[in-house]
Coordinates of C-alpha atoms and ligand atoms in Angstrom, one line a residue:
M109 CA -5.9 -75.5 3.1
P110 CA -3.8 -78.4 2.2
R111 CA -2.0 -77.8 -1.0
P112 CA -1.0 -80.5 -3.8
G113 CA 1.7 -82.7 -3.0
G114 CA 2.3 -80.8 -0.1
S115 CA 4.6 -77.7 -1.2
T116 CA 6.0 -75.4 0.7
M117 CA 5.2 -71.9 0.2
H118 CA 8.0 -69.7 -1.7
Y119 CA 8.4 -65.9 -0.7
Y120 CA 10.3 -63.4 -3.7
S121 CA 11.2 -59.9 -3.4
T122 CA 9.3 -57.1 -5.6
R123 CA 12.2 -56.2 -6.9
G124 CA 12.4 -59.5 -8.7
Q125 CA 16.2 -60.4 -7.5
D126 CA 15.6 -62.5 -4.8
G127 CA 13.7 -66.1 -4.1
P128 CA 13.0 -68.0 -4.0
L129 CA 13.1 -69.3 -0.4
G130 CA 10.8 -70.4 2.8
Y131 CA 8.4 -68.6 5.1
E132 CA 11.0 -68.7 8.1
D133 CA 13.9 -67.2 5.9
A134 CA 11.6 -64.3 5.1
L135 CA 10.8 -63.9 8.6
L136 CA 14.7 -63.8 9.9
S137 CA 15.7 -61.5 6.7
G138 CA 13.3 -58.7 6.9
L139 CA 14.2 -57.5 3.9
A140 CA 15.0 -58.8 0.8
R141 CA 19.3 -58.6 -0.4
D142 CA 17.8 -56.8 -3.7
G143 CA 16.5 -54.0 -1.5
G144 CA 12.9 -55.1 -2.1
L145 CA 9.9 -56.6 0.1
Y146 CA 9.3 -60.4 0.0
L147 CA 6.0 -61.7 -1.0
P148 CA 4.3 -65.3 -1.6
A149 CA 4.6 -66.4 -4.9
E150 CA 0.9 -67.0 -4.9
W151 CA -2.1 -65.4 -2.9
P152 CA -3.6 -69.1 -1.1
R153 CA -7.6 -68.9 -1.4
F154 CA -10.0 -69.7 0.7
T155 CA -13.7 -70.3 -1.1
E156 CA -16.6 -69.6 0.2
A157 CA -17.1 -72.9 1.9
D158 CA -13.4 -72.6 3.5
I159 CA -14.6 -68.9 5.2
S160 CA -18.5 -70.1 6.0
A161 CA -16.8 -72.7 8.1
M162 CA -14.6 -70.2 10.0
Q163 CA -17.8 -68.9 12.0
G164 CA -17.2 -70.1 15.5
L165 CA -13.6 -70.3 15.4
S166 CA -11.6 -68.7 18.8
Y167 CA -9.5 -65.9 17.4
A168 CA -6.0 -67.8 18.2
E169 CA -7.7 -70.5 16.0
L170 CA -8.9 -68.7 12.9
A171 CA -5.2 -67.2 12.8
G172 CA -3.8 -70.8 12.7
R173 CA -6.3 -71.5 9.8
I174 CA -5.4 -67.9 7.8
M175 CA -1.3 -67.9 8.6
A176 CA -0.9 -71.7 7.8
P177 CA -1.0 -71.5 3.7
F178 CA 1.9 -69.1 4.4
C179 CA 3.8 -71.4 6.5
D180 CA 2.9 -74.3 4.1
G181 CA 5.8 -77.3 5.0
E182 CA 7.7 -75.5 7.8
V183 CA 4.7 -74.6 10.7
D184 CA 1.4 -76.5 10.5
E185 CA -2.2 -74.8 11.8
A186 CA -2.0 -76.5 15.1
E187 CA 1.6 -75.5 16.3
L188 CA 0.3 -71.5 14.3
T189 CA -3.1 -71.7 17.0
A190 CA -0.8 -72.5 20.0
M191 CA 1.5 -69.6 19.2
A192 CA -1.2 -67.2 18.6
Q193 CA -3.5 -68.1 22.4
D194 CA 0.4 -68.0 23.4
A195 CA 0.7 -64.7 21.8
Y196 CA -2.7 -63.1 22.8
A197 CA -3.0 -64.9 26.1
G198 CA -2.4 -61.6 28.0
F199 CA -4.8 -59.2 26.1
D200 CA -7.2 -57.9 27.8
H201 CA -10.7 -58.5 26.4
P202 CA -12.0 -62.2 25.8
D203 CA -12.6 -61.1 21.6
I204 CA -8.9 -60.2 21.2
A205 CA -10.2 -57.9 18.6
P206 CA -13.8 -56.5 19.6
L207 CA -16.1 -54.8 17.4
V208 CA -17.9 -52.2 18.9
P209 CA -21.1 -50.1 17.1
L210 CA -21.0 -46.5 16.4
Q211 CA -24.1 -46.2 14.9
D212 CA -26.0 -48.2 11.9
N213 CA -23.7 -49.6 9.2
L214 CA -20.7 -48.0 11.2
H215 CA -18.4 -50.0 13.8
V216 CA -14.9 -49.6 15.3
L217 CA -12.5 -52.5 15.5
E218 CA -10.5 -52.0 18.5
L219 CA -7.2 -53.1 18.0
F220 CA -5.6 -51.4 21.5
H221 CA -6.5 -54.6 24.2
G222 CA -2.0 -55.7 24.2
P223 CA 0.1 -54.9 26.2
T224 CA 1.3 -51.3 24.6
I225 CA -2.4 -50.2 23.9
A226 CA -1.8 -50.3 20.1
F227 CA -2.4 -52.8 17.0
K228 CA 1.4 -53.3 16.7
D229 CA 1.0 -55.8 19.5
Y230 CA -1.0 -58.1 17.6
A231 CA 1.7 -58.6 14.8
M232 CA 4.7 -57.8 17.5
Q233 CA 3.7 -60.8 20.2
F234 CA 3.0 -63.2 17.3
L235 CA 6.6 -61.9 15.6
A236 CA 8.6 -62.9 18.5
R237 CA 7.1 -66.1 19.1
A238 CA 8.1 -66.9 15.2
F239 CA 11.5 -65.9 16.2
D240 CA 11.9 -67.7 19.2
R241 CA 10.9 -71.0 17.3
A242 CA 13.2 -70.5 14.1
L243 CA 16.1 -69.6 15.9
K244 CA 15.9 -72.3 18.3
K245 CA 15.1 -74.8 16.0
N246 CA 18.8 -73.7 14.4
R247 CA 20.2 -73.0 17.5
Q248 CA 20.9 -69.8 16.4
H249 CA 21.4 -66.2 18.3
A250 CA 20.0 -62.9 17.1
V251 CA 20.4 -58.8 17.7
I252 CA 17.2 -57.0 16.6
V253 CA 18.0 -53.1 15.7
G254 CA 15.0 -50.8 15.4
A255 CA 14.2 -47.6 14.9
T256 CA 10.8 -45.9 16.3
S257 CA 9.0 -42.7 16.5
G258 CA 6.8 -45.0 19.2
D259 CA 4.1 -47.1 19.0
T260 CA 6.5 -49.7 17.5
G261 CA 9.5 -49.6 20.0
S262 CA 7.2 -49.8 22.8
A263 CA 5.4 -53.1 21.2
A264 CA 8.8 -54.9 20.2
L265 CA 10.2 -54.3 23.7
E266 CA 7.3 -55.6 25.3
A267 CA 7.0 -58.4 22.8
F268 CA 10.9 -59.5 22.6
K269 CA 12.2 -59.2 26.2
G270 CA 13.4 -61.8 28.1
R271 CA 14.4 -63.9 25.5
D272 CA 17.1 -65.8 25.5
A273 CA 17.4 -66.0 21.6
V274 CA 17.1 -62.7 20.6
D275 CA 19.2 -59.2 22.1
I276 CA 16.7 -56.2 21.0
F277 CA 17.8 -52.7 21.0
I278 CA 15.0 -49.8 20.1
L279 CA 16.2 -46.2 19.0
F280 CA 14.5 -43.9 19.6
P281 CA 14.6 -40.0 19.2
D282 CA 15.2 -38.5 23.0
G283 CA 12.4 -36.1 24.1
R284 CA 10.2 -36.4 20.8
V285 CA 8.0 -39.4 21.6
S286 CA 4.9 -38.8 24.2
P287 CA 5.7 -39.4 27.8
V288 CA 3.4 -42.9 27.6
Q289 CA 4.9 -44.0 24.8
Q290 CA 8.6 -42.9 26.3
R291 CA 7.7 -45.0 29.6
Q292 CA 6.2 -47.9 28.0
M293 CA 10.3 -48.1 26.6
T294 CA 12.0 -47.2 29.6
S295 CA 10.2 -48.9 32.0
V296 CA 11.0 -52.6 30.3
V297 CA 13.6 -53.9 32.4
A298 CA 14.7 -57.6 31.2
D299 CA 17.9 -59.2 30.0
G300 CA 18.6 -58.6 26.8
A301 CA 16.1 -55.6 25.8
H302 CA 17.5 -51.7 25.6
A303 CA 15.6 -48.7 25.0
V304 CA 18.0 -46.6 23.5
A305 CA 17.5 -42.9 23.3
V306 CA 19.4 -41.5 20.9
S307 CA 20.3 -37.5 20.1
G308 CA 18.1 -36.5 17.3
D309 CA 15.5 -37.1 15.2
F310 CA 13.6 -40.2 13.7
D311 CA 15.5 -39.4 10.4
D312 CA 18.5 -39.8 12.5
C313 CA 17.4 -42.8 14.5
Q314 CA 16.3 -44.9 11.4
A315 CA 19.6 -43.4 9.4
V316 CA 21.8 -45.3 12.0
V317 CA 20.0 -48.4 11.5
K318 CA 20.4 -48.6 7.8
A319 CA 24.1 -47.6 7.9
L320 CA 24.4 -50.8 10.4
F321 CA 22.2 -53.5 8.4
N322 CA 24.5 -52.0 5.2
D323 CA 27.4 -52.8 7.2
L324 CA 27.8 -56.1 6.2
E325 CA 30.6 -57.7 8.5
F326 CA 28.4 -56.1 11.6
R327 CA 25.5 -57.6 10.4
D328 CA 26.6 -61.4 9.7
Q329 CA 29.1 -60.8 13.3
V330 CA 26.0 -59.9 15.5
N331 CA 22.9 -61.8 13.0
L332 CA 21.5 -58.3 13.2
S333 CA 17.7 -58.8 11.9
A334 CA 14.6 -56.4 11.5
I335 CA 11.7 -55.9 12.4
N336 CA 9.9 -53.0 11.4
S337 CA 6.5 -53.4 9.2
I338 CA 8.5 -54.5 5.9
N339 CA 8.8 -58.1 7.9
W340 CA 6.0 -60.0 5.5
A341 CA 6.0 -62.2 9.0
R342 CA 4.4 -58.6 10.6
L343 CA 1.5 -58.3 7.8
M344 CA 0.6 -62.1 8.3
P345 CA -1.2 -61.5 11.6
Q346 CA -2.7 -58.0 11.0
I347 CA -5.0 -60.2 8.1
V348 CA -6.6 -61.9 10.7
Y349 CA -8.7 -59.1 12.5
Y350 CA -9.8 -58.5 9.2
F351 CA -11.4 -62.1 8.4
A352 CA -12.5 -61.4 12.5
A353 CA -14.4 -58.0 11.8
A354 CA -15.7 -59.6 8.7
L355 CA -17.0 -63.1 10.0
R356 CA -19.0 -61.4 13.5
L357 CA -21.0 -59.3 10.8
G358 CA -21.7 -61.9 8.7
A359 CA -19.2 -62.9 6.2
P360 CA -18.7 -64.9 3.7
A361 CA -22.8 -63.7 2.9
R362 CA -22.6 -60.0 3.7
K363 CA -20.3 -57.8 2.4
V364 CA -18.5 -55.0 4.5
A365 CA -16.0 -52.5 3.8
F366 CA -13.2 -51.1 6.2
S367 CA -11.2 -47.6 6.8
V368 CA -7.8 -47.8 7.8
P369 CA -5.8 -45.1 9.7
T370 CA -2.5 -45.3 7.3
G371 CA 1.3 -44.4 7.6
N372 CA 3.4 -47.1 6.1
F373 CA 0.9 -48.6 4.2
G374 CA 1.3 -51.8 6.4
N375 CA -2.3 -52.5 8.0
V376 CA -4.1 -51.9 5.1
F377 CA -2.2 -54.1 2.7
A378 CA -2.9 -56.7 5.4
G379 CA -6.7 -55.6 4.6
Y380 CA -6.0 -56.0 1.0
V381 CA -4.3 -60.0 1.5
A382 CA -7.8 -60.6 3.0
V383 CA -9.4 -59.5 0.0
Q384 CA -6.9 -61.8 -2.2
M385 CA -7.4 -64.9 0.3
G386 CA -11.4 -64.4 -0.7
L387 CA -12.8 -62.3 1.7
P388 CA -15.5 -60.3 0.6
V389 CA -14.7 -56.7 0.9
E390 CA -16.7 -53.7 -0.9
R391 CA -13.7 -51.4 -0.5
L392 CA -10.8 -50.5 1.1
I393 CA -10.8 -46.7 2.6
I394 CA -7.6 -45.5 3.1
A395 CA -7.2 -42.7 5.8
S396 CA -4.6 -40.3 6.3
N397 CA -3.9 -37.3 8.0
Q398 CA -2.1 -34.5 6.9
N399 CA 0.9 -36.0 5.6
D400 CA -1.2 -36.7 2.4
I401 CA 0.9 -38.7 0.0
L402 CA -1.4 -41.8 -1.0
P403 CA -4.7 -39.5 -1.3
R404 CA -2.3 -37.7 -3.3
F405 CA -1.4 -40.5 -5.3
F406 CA -5.1 -41.9 -5.2
A407 CA -6.4 -38.5 -7.1
S408 CA -3.7 -37.9 -9.7
G409 CA -1.6 -41.3 -10.3
A410 CA 1.5 -39.4 -8.6
M411 CA 3.4 -40.3 -6.0
A412 CA 5.1 -37.0 -4.7
R413 CA 7.5 -36.8 -1.7
E414 CA 7.3 -34.5 -0.1
T415 CA 8.4 -33.1 4.0
V416 CA 7.0 -34.5 6.6
V417 CA 4.5 -32.0 8.6
P418 CA 3.7 -33.1 12.5
S419 CA 0.4 -33.8 13.4
L420 CA -1.6 -35.2 16.0
S421 CA -1.3 -38.8 15.0
P422 CA 1.9 -39.1 14.5
S423 CA 2.2 -43.0 13.8
M424 CA 0.9 -41.6 10.6
D425 CA 3.4 -38.6 10.1
I426 CA 5.2 -40.5 6.9
Q427 CA 6.1 -39.6 3.8
V428 CA 7.3 -42.5 2.1
S429 CA 4.7 -45.9 2.7
S430 CA 7.5 -48.3 2.6
N431 CA 4.5 -51.2 2.0
F432 CA 3.1 -49.0 -0.9
E433 CA 6.1 -51.0 -3.0
R434 CA 3.8 -54.3 -2.3
L435 CA 0.4 -53.2 -3.9
L436 CA 2.5 -51.3 -7.2
F437 CA 3.9 -55.1 -7.7
E438 CA 0.9 -55.9 -7.6
L439 CA -0.4 -53.6 -9.8
L440 CA 2.1 -54.0 -12.5
D441 CA 1.7 -57.9 -12.7
R442 CA 4.3 -58.8 -10.5
D443 CA 6.8 -57.9 -12.9
G444 CA 10.1 -56.9 -10.4
A445 CA 12.0 -55.4 -13.0
A446 CA 9.0 -53.0 -13.3
T447 CA 9.0 -52.2 -9.6
A448 CA 12.3 -51.9 -9.2
T449 CA 12.8 -49.2 -11.9
V450 CA 9.8 -47.7 -10.6
M451 CA 11.3 -47.6 -7.1
Q452 CA 14.8 -46.5 -8.1
H453 CA 13.3 -43.7 -9.9
F454 CA 11.4 -42.8 -6.5
A455 CA 14.4 -42.9 -4.4
E456 CA 16.1 -40.6 -7.1
T457 CA 12.9 -37.9 -8.0
G458 CA 10.6 -38.4 -5.0
R459 CA 7.9 -38.8 -7.5
F460 CA 6.5 -41.4 -9.6
E461 CA 3.9 -41.5 -12.0
V462 CA 1.6 -45.0 -12.9
D463 CA -0.4 -45.2 -15.9
D464 CA -4.5 -44.9 -16.2
S465 CA -5.5 -47.7 -16.5
V466 CA -2.9 -48.6 -12.9
L467 CA -4.6 -46.1 -11.3
A468 CA -8.2 -47.2 -12.8
R469 CA -7.8 -51.0 -11.4
A470 CA -6.4 -49.3 -7.7
R471 CA -9.1 -47.5 -7.5
Q472 CA -11.9 -50.4 -7.7
L473 CA -10.5 -51.7 -4.6
F474 CA -9.2 -48.8 -2.6
S475 CA -10.1 -44.8 -1.6
A476 CA -8.8 -42.3 -0.2
Y477 CA -9.3 -39.3 2.1
R478 CA -7.3 -36.9 4.5
L479 CA -8.2 -35.3 7.5
D480 CA -6.0 -31.9 9.4
D481 CA -5.7 -31.8 12.8
A482 CA -8.6 -29.1 13.0
G483 CA -10.6 -32.1 11.3
T484 CA -9.1 -34.7 14.0
L485 CA -10.0 -32.9 16.6
A486 CA -13.6 -32.1 16.0
E487 CA -14.2 -35.9 14.7
I488 CA -12.6 -36.9 18.7
A489 CA -15.5 -34.2 20.1
E490 CA -17.9 -35.6 17.9
T491 CA -17.8 -38.7 17.9
A492 CA -17.7 -38.5 22.2
A493 CA -20.6 -36.4 22.4
Q494 CA -22.6 -37.9 20.0
S495 CA -22.2 -41.7 20.7
N496 CA -20.0 -41.5 23.9
M497 CA -17.1 -43.5 22.3
T498 CA -13.9 -41.7 23.4
I499 CA -10.7 -42.2 19.9
D500 CA -7.4 -41.6 19.4
P501 CA -6.5 -39.4 16.9
H502 CA -5.3 -41.9 14.7
S503 CA -8.8 -44.0 15.1
A504 CA -10.9 -40.4 14.5
V505 CA -9.0 -39.9 10.8
G506 CA -10.4 -43.4 10.1
V507 CA -13.8 -43.1 11.9
Y508 CA -13.9 -39.6 9.7
A509 CA -13.2 -41.2 6.4
A510 CA -15.6 -44.3 6.9
R511 CA -18.3 -41.8 7.6
A512 CA -16.8 -39.5 4.6
A513 CA -17.4 -42.8 2.5
H514 CA -20.9 -43.0 3.3
A515 CA -21.5 -39.7 3.1
D516 CA -20.2 -39.5 -0.7
G517 CA -21.5 -42.4 -1.5
T518 CA -18.2 -44.2 -2.2
V519 CA -19.7 -46.9 0.0
S520 CA -23.1 -47.1 -0.2
S521 CA -25.0 -47.0 2.6
D522 CA -25.9 -50.7 3.5
V523 CA -22.7 -51.8 3.3
P524 CA -21.4 -52.0 6.7
I525 CA -17.7 -50.0 7.6
V526 CA -15.7 -51.2 10.0
A527 CA -13.3 -48.4 11.1
L528 CA -9.8 -50.0 12.7
A529 CA -9.7 -48.2 16.0
C530 CA -5.6 -48.3 16.2
A531 CA -4.4 -47.0 19.3
H532 CA -5.9 -46.4 22.6
P533 CA -7.0 -42.8 24.0
A534 CA -5.0 -42.8 27.1
K535 CA -1.7 -43.0 24.3
F536 CA -2.8 -39.7 22.9
D537 CA -4.0 -38.5 25.8
A538 CA -3.1 -34.5 25.4
A539 CA -5.2 -34.5 22.0
V540 CA -7.6 -36.0 23.4
A541 CA -7.9 -33.8 26.0
K542 CA -7.6 -30.8 23.7
A543 CA -10.7 -32.2 22.1
T544 CA -13.0 -33.3 24.7
G545 CA -11.7 -31.9 28.0
V546 CA -11.4 -35.0 29.4
A547 CA -8.1 -36.9 29.3
P548 CA -8.5 -41.1 29.3
A549 CA -7.2 -42.9 32.1
L550 CA -4.7 -45.8 30.9
P551 CA -6.2 -49.2 31.1
P552 CA -6.2 -51.1 34.9
H553 CA -2.4 -53.1 33.8
L554 CA -1.1 -50.0 32.6
A555 CA -2.7 -47.9 35.5
D556 CA 1.3 -47.2 37.4
L557 CA 3.1 -46.6 34.6
M558 CA 4.3 -43.4 34.8
Q559 CA 5.3 -44.2 38.2
R560 CA 7.3 -47.4 37.0
P561 CA 11.1 -46.9 37.1
E562 CA 12.9 -46.2 34.1
R563 CA 16.0 -47.8 32.3
Q564 CA 17.5 -46.2 29.0
Q565 CA 21.1 -45.9 27.6
H566 CA 22.1 -42.6 25.9
V567 CA 23.8 -42.6 22.9
A568 CA 25.4 -40.0 19.8
A569 CA 23.4 -40.2 16.5
T570 CA 26.1 -42.1 14.6
P571 CA 26.4 -45.1 14.1
D572 CA 29.8 -46.1 16.0
A573 CA 28.4 -45.0 19.1
V574 CA 25.4 -47.4 18.3
R575 CA 27.7 -50.4 17.1
S576 CA 29.7 -50.4 20.2
L577 CA 26.6 -50.0 22.3
I578 CA 25.1 -53.0 20.9
M579 CA 28.9 -55.3 21.2
K580 CA 29.1 -54.1 24.8
M581 CA 25.5 -55.3 26.1
K582 CA 24.3 -58.2 23.4
R583 CA 24.8 -61.8 25.4
G584 CA 24.8 -64.5 22.8
T585 CA 28.1 -65.5 20.6
Ligands
LIG95 C1 1.3 -47.6 13.1 C2 0.3 -46.6 13.2 C3 -0.6 -46.9 12.2 C4 0.1 -46.7 10.8 O1 0.2 -48.1 10.6 P1 0.8 -48.3 9.5 O2 0.8 -50.0 9.1 O3 1.9 -47.9 9.5 O4 -0.2 -48.0 7.8 C5 -1.5 -45.9 12.9 N1 -1.9 -45.9 14.1 C6 -1.4 -46.2 15.2 C7 -1.8 -46.2 16.2 C8 -0.1 -47.0 15.0 O5 0.6 -47.3 15.9

């Protein structure tokens, strides 16, 4: 989509105090300096004819077409297509994100065909190439530090391993990730890639990462970068599969709805962006587990933090959905000062409320459902028995929400719903076995995973310990 005068896309913080900056600067800095999140100055818009013309593109070509306007003036469509081609070359399905019918007007979008069998691969594989390109162009080296409760860390280590321009350190809570998740991280043996077991829980890991980013001297010294889901470039590649699924179901002529298992609000926000870009979408369904801060918000207009209760879908065990700030900024008519005030209040009190008119606007596009662990097991069992399809606990929460939205008329029964399947069932095999009596097998490329040799560092949960480890292990200058 050519933009008049060849102007470049500019990014601004949701808190109004940072920007404009270009795509690659937004990519490399991750979090804005005022504590906000970067968003493009305006949403690129595809016409119906533009969307019709996407029919028949390969997945990589579609990725290039959709991401190009966000990188305008810096990376062109042909290069983005080539990067996507490379990023997804190792995926184990020719459709990259295959759409599988479950029953009438209910489809499952399988987002687990990448190397670490969760949807994080779709963004992370692209992100690693985007970092490489940006750093090499400027002859820079970066150190990436991230905390993970499981899926992000394995996808990141797999994507960034062996890249000269980057050293990556992924902190995970020792003994508190699933055996498959742990082995996916610790079996990455490559220069510059480090799985770090921290004696503490996920919050301790995150607190250490925050402390390192707040140590400005250290941050500049090693050129610290973040790859968590608040990085705008993580969201960009996720927009693509919303278009891919809708095109397969007849877009732009036919509207569809999506049901999205949600934790940090990143994946479902990518769906929101697809809508802003012109994709005809009837409804976005937010699917939460028992940590239901979002369904409570959509019921009452009040966002109220509670303590996290561990569930069978641990990647959604989140009380503060960091990417929600981006939707809030949109709902507040892109008023950065107003967004900053609300977020400040939330940080201090654990609570904020929006006006009825704001809530009403949010409800025009979004609905939210919750499902507890008992319901999750029941959904896995029912889907296996009725449709002979094995789904993981996160996907089950999404499939349940899709069925509920059809059943209560929130989405008319003649509108197809696409439920996003965010992880392969073998990644959460214990829960699946509990529901169905059968433990799902890992896909062929991971069949020997649990026999692979492990390498990991062990550190105390303090910024000093992690800082010393990084200084000792990092390459570059
Ligand atoms: C990360 C993750 C989620 C939550 O996605 P968000 O973008 O944080 O909302 C859901 N399911 C699985 C399997 C995940 O790995």
